Coordinates of C-alpha atoms in Angstrom, one line a residue:
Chain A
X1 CA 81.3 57.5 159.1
X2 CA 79.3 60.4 158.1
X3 CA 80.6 63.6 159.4
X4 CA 80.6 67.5 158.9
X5 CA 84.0 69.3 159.3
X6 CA 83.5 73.0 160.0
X7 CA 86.4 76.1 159.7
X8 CA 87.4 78.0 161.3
X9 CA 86.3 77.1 164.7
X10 CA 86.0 81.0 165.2
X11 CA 86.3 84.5 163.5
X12 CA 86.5 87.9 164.1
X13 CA 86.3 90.5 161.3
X14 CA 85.5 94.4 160.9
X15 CA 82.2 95.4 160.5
X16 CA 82.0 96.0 156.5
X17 CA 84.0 93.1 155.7
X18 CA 83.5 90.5 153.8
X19 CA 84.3 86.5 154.9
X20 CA 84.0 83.3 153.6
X21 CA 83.4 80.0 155.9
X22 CA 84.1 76.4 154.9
X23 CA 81.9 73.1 155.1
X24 CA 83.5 69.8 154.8
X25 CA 81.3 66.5 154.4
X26 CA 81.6 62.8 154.0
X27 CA 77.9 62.3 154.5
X28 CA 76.9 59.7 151.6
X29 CA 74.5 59.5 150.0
X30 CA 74.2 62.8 149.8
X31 CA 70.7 64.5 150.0
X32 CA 71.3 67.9 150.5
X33 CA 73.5 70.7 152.5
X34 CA 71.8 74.0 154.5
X35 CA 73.4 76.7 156.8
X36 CA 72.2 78.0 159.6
X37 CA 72.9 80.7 161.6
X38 CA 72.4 80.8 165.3
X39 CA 71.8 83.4 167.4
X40 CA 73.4 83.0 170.9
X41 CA 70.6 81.1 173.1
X42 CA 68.1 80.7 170.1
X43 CA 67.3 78.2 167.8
X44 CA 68.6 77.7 164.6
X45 CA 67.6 79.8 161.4
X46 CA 67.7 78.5 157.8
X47 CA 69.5 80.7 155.6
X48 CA 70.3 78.5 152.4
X49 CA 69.3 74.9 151.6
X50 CA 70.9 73.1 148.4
X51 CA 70.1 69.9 146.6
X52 CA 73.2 68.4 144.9
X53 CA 72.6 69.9 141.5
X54 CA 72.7 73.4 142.8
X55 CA 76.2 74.9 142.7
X56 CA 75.2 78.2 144.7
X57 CA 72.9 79.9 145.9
X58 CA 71.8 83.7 147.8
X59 CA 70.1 84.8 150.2
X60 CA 70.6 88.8 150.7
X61 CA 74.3 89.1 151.6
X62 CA 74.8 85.3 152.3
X63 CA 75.8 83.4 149.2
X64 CA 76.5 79.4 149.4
X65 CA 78.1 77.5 147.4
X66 CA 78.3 73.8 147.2
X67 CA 81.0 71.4 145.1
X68 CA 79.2 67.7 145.3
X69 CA 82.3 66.3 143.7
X70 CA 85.0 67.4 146.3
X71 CA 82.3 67.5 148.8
X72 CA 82.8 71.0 149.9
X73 CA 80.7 74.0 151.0
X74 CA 81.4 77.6 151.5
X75 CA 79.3 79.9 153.3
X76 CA 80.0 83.8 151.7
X77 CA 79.1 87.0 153.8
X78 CA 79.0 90.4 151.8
X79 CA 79.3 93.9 153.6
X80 CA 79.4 92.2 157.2
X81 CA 76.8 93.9 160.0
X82 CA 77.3 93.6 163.6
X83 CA 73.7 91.4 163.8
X84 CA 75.7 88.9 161.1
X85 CA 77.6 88.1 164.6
X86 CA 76.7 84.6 165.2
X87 CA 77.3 80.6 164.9
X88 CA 76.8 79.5 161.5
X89 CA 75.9 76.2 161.3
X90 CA 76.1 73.2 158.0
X91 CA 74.1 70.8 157.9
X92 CA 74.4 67.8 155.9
X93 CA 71.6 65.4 154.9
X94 CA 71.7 61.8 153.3
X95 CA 68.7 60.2 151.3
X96 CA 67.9 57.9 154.1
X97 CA 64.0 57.0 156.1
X98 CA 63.9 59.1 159.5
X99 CA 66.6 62.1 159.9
X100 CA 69.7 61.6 159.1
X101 CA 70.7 65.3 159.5
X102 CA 74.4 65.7 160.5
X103 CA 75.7 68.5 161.8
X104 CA 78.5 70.8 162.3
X105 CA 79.9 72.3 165.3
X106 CA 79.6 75.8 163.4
X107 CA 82.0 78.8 162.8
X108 CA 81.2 81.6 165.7
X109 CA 81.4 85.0 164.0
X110 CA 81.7 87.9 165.7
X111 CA 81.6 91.5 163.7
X112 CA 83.5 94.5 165.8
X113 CA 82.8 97.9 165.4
Chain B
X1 CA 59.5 83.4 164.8
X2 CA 59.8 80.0 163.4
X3 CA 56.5 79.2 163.8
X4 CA 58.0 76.5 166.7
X5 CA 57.5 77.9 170.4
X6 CA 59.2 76.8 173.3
X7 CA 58.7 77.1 176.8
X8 CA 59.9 77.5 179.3
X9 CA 63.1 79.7 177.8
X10 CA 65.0 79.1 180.9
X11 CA 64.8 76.5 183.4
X12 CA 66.9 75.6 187.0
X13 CA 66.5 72.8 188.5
X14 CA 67.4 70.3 191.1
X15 CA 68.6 67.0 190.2
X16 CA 65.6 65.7 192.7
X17 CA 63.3 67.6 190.8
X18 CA 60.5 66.7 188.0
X19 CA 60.0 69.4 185.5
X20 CA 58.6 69.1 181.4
X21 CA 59.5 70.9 178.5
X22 CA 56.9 72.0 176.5
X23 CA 56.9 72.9 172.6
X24 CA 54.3 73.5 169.8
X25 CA 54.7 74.4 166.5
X26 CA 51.6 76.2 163.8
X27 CA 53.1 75.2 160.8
X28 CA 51.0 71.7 160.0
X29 CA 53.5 70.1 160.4
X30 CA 53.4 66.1 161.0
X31 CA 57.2 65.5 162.5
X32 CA 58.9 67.1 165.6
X33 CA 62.1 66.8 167.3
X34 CA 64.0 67.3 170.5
X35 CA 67.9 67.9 170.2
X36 CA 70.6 68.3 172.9
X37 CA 72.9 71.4 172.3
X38 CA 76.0 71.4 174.2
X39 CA 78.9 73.7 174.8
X40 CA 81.8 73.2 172.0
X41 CA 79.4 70.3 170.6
X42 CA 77.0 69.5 167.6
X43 CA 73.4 69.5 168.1
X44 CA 72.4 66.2 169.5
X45 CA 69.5 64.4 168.0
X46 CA 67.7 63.0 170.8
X47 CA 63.9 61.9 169.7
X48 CA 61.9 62.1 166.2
X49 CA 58.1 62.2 166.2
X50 CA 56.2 61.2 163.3
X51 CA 52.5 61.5 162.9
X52 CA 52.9 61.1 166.5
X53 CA 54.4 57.8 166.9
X54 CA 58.1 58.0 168.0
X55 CA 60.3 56.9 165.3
X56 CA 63.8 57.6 166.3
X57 CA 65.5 56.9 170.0
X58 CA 69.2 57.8 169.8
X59 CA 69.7 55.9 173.1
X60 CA 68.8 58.6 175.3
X61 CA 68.7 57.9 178.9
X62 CA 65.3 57.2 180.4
X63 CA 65.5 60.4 182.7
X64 CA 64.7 61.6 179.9
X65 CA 60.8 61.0 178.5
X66 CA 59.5 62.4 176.0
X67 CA 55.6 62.4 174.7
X68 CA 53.7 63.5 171.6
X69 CA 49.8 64.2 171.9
X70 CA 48.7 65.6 168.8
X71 CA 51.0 66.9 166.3
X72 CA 51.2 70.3 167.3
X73 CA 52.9 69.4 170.7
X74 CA 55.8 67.8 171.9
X75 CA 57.0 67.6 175.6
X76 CA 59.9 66.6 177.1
X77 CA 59.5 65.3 180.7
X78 CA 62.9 65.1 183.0
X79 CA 63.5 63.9 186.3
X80 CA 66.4 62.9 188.3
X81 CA 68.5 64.5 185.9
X82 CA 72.6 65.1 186.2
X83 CA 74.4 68.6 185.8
X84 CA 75.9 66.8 182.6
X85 CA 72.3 67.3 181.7
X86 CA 73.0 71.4 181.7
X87 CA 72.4 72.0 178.3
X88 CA 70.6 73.9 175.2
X89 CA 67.5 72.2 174.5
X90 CA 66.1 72.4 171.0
X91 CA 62.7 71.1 169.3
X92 CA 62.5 71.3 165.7
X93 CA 59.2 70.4 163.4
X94 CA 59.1 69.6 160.1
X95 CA 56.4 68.3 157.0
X96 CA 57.3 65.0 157.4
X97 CA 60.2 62.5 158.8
X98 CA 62.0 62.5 155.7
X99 CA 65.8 63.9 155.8
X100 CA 65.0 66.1 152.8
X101 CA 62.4 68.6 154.2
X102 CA 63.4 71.2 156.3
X103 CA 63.9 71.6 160.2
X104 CA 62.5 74.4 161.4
X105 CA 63.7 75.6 164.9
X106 CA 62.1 77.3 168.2
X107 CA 64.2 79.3 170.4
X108 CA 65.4 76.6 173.1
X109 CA 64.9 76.3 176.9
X110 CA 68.2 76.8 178.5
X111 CA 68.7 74.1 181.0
X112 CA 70.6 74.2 184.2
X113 CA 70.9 71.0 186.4
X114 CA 72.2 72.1 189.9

């Protein structure tokens, strides 16, 4: 059964820190693997997208990596802000017709002050 | 902005009632979506859209009706709905139906079912 495993469920760091989130998959065949990050009561935002050759990739403070063989992803936040505080959501993809995008429940980060 | 707008942004409603959700995208883009977004729970895909013939149902019940006009619009029409029904509701467009484009997102109508 294709499914996305996200941890930890929550988090709370100081503003200033860094953190590091984790993405699980056993979607097959694999397409490709993008993190989101969620405002509360907004859509979605793409912050990283990557194909399975693609070991990591950055976006500002947000670096992603992805490990196709143990089918692992890790989500990397430098410097945290208080606007970082949000869901952050994986999203796993298989090379299928229609959309077969499965997600995650997502990791809800909240930066203090 | 994503480029997808949604409206209403918040919506009450009586489980008697008929209402529609209404979203359009700018981006050119030849699929849309409707998801589900519950508390504690994964986004729900609930209906895909391509070159606007549906092409996905993931048994959704038929309070729930949704209807493509052009490419650029997507409703969702609900009536006699149950306060399970409370929920985040999410429409997504991308270039085409295939799994490896990307989904880009509007800003939801928050749903409440009293």
């Amino acid at each position: 059964k294709n499914q996305v495993e996200q941890s930890p469920q929550s988090l709370i760091i100081l503003e200033g820190k860094n953190c590091t989130l984790q993405c699980n998959y056993t979607v097959s065949p694999f397409s490709n693997l993008r993190w989101y990050k969620q405002d509360t009561g907004r859509g979605p935002v793409s912050l990283t997208i990557m194909t399975f050759s693609e070991n990591t990739k950055s976006n500002g403070r947000y670096t992603a990596t992805l490990d196709a063989d143990t089918k692992q992803s890790s989500l990397h936040i430098t410097a945290s802000q208080l606007s970082d505080s949000a869901s952050y959501i994986c999203v796993v993809s298989a090379w299928e017709a229609g959309t077969a995008l499965i997600f995650g429940k997502g990791t809800t980060l909240s930066v203090s002050s | 902005e994503t480029g997808v707008t949604q409206t209403p942004r918040h919506l009450v409603m009586g489980m008697t009632n008929k209402k529609s959700l209404k979203c359009e995208q700018h981006l050119g883009h030849n699929a849309m979506y409707w998801y589900k977004q519950s508390a504690k729970k994964p986004l729900e895909l609930m209906f895909v859209y391509s070159l606007e013939e549906r092409v996905e149902n993931n048994s959704v019940p038929s309070r729930f009706s949704p209807e493509c006009p052009n490419s650029s619009h997507l409703f969702l029409h609900l009536h006699t709905l149950q306060p399970e029904d409370s929920a985040l509701y999410l429409c997504a467009s991308s270039q085409d139906g295939v799994s490896n484009t990307e989904a880009f997102f509007g800003q939801g109508t928050r749903l409440t079912v009293v």
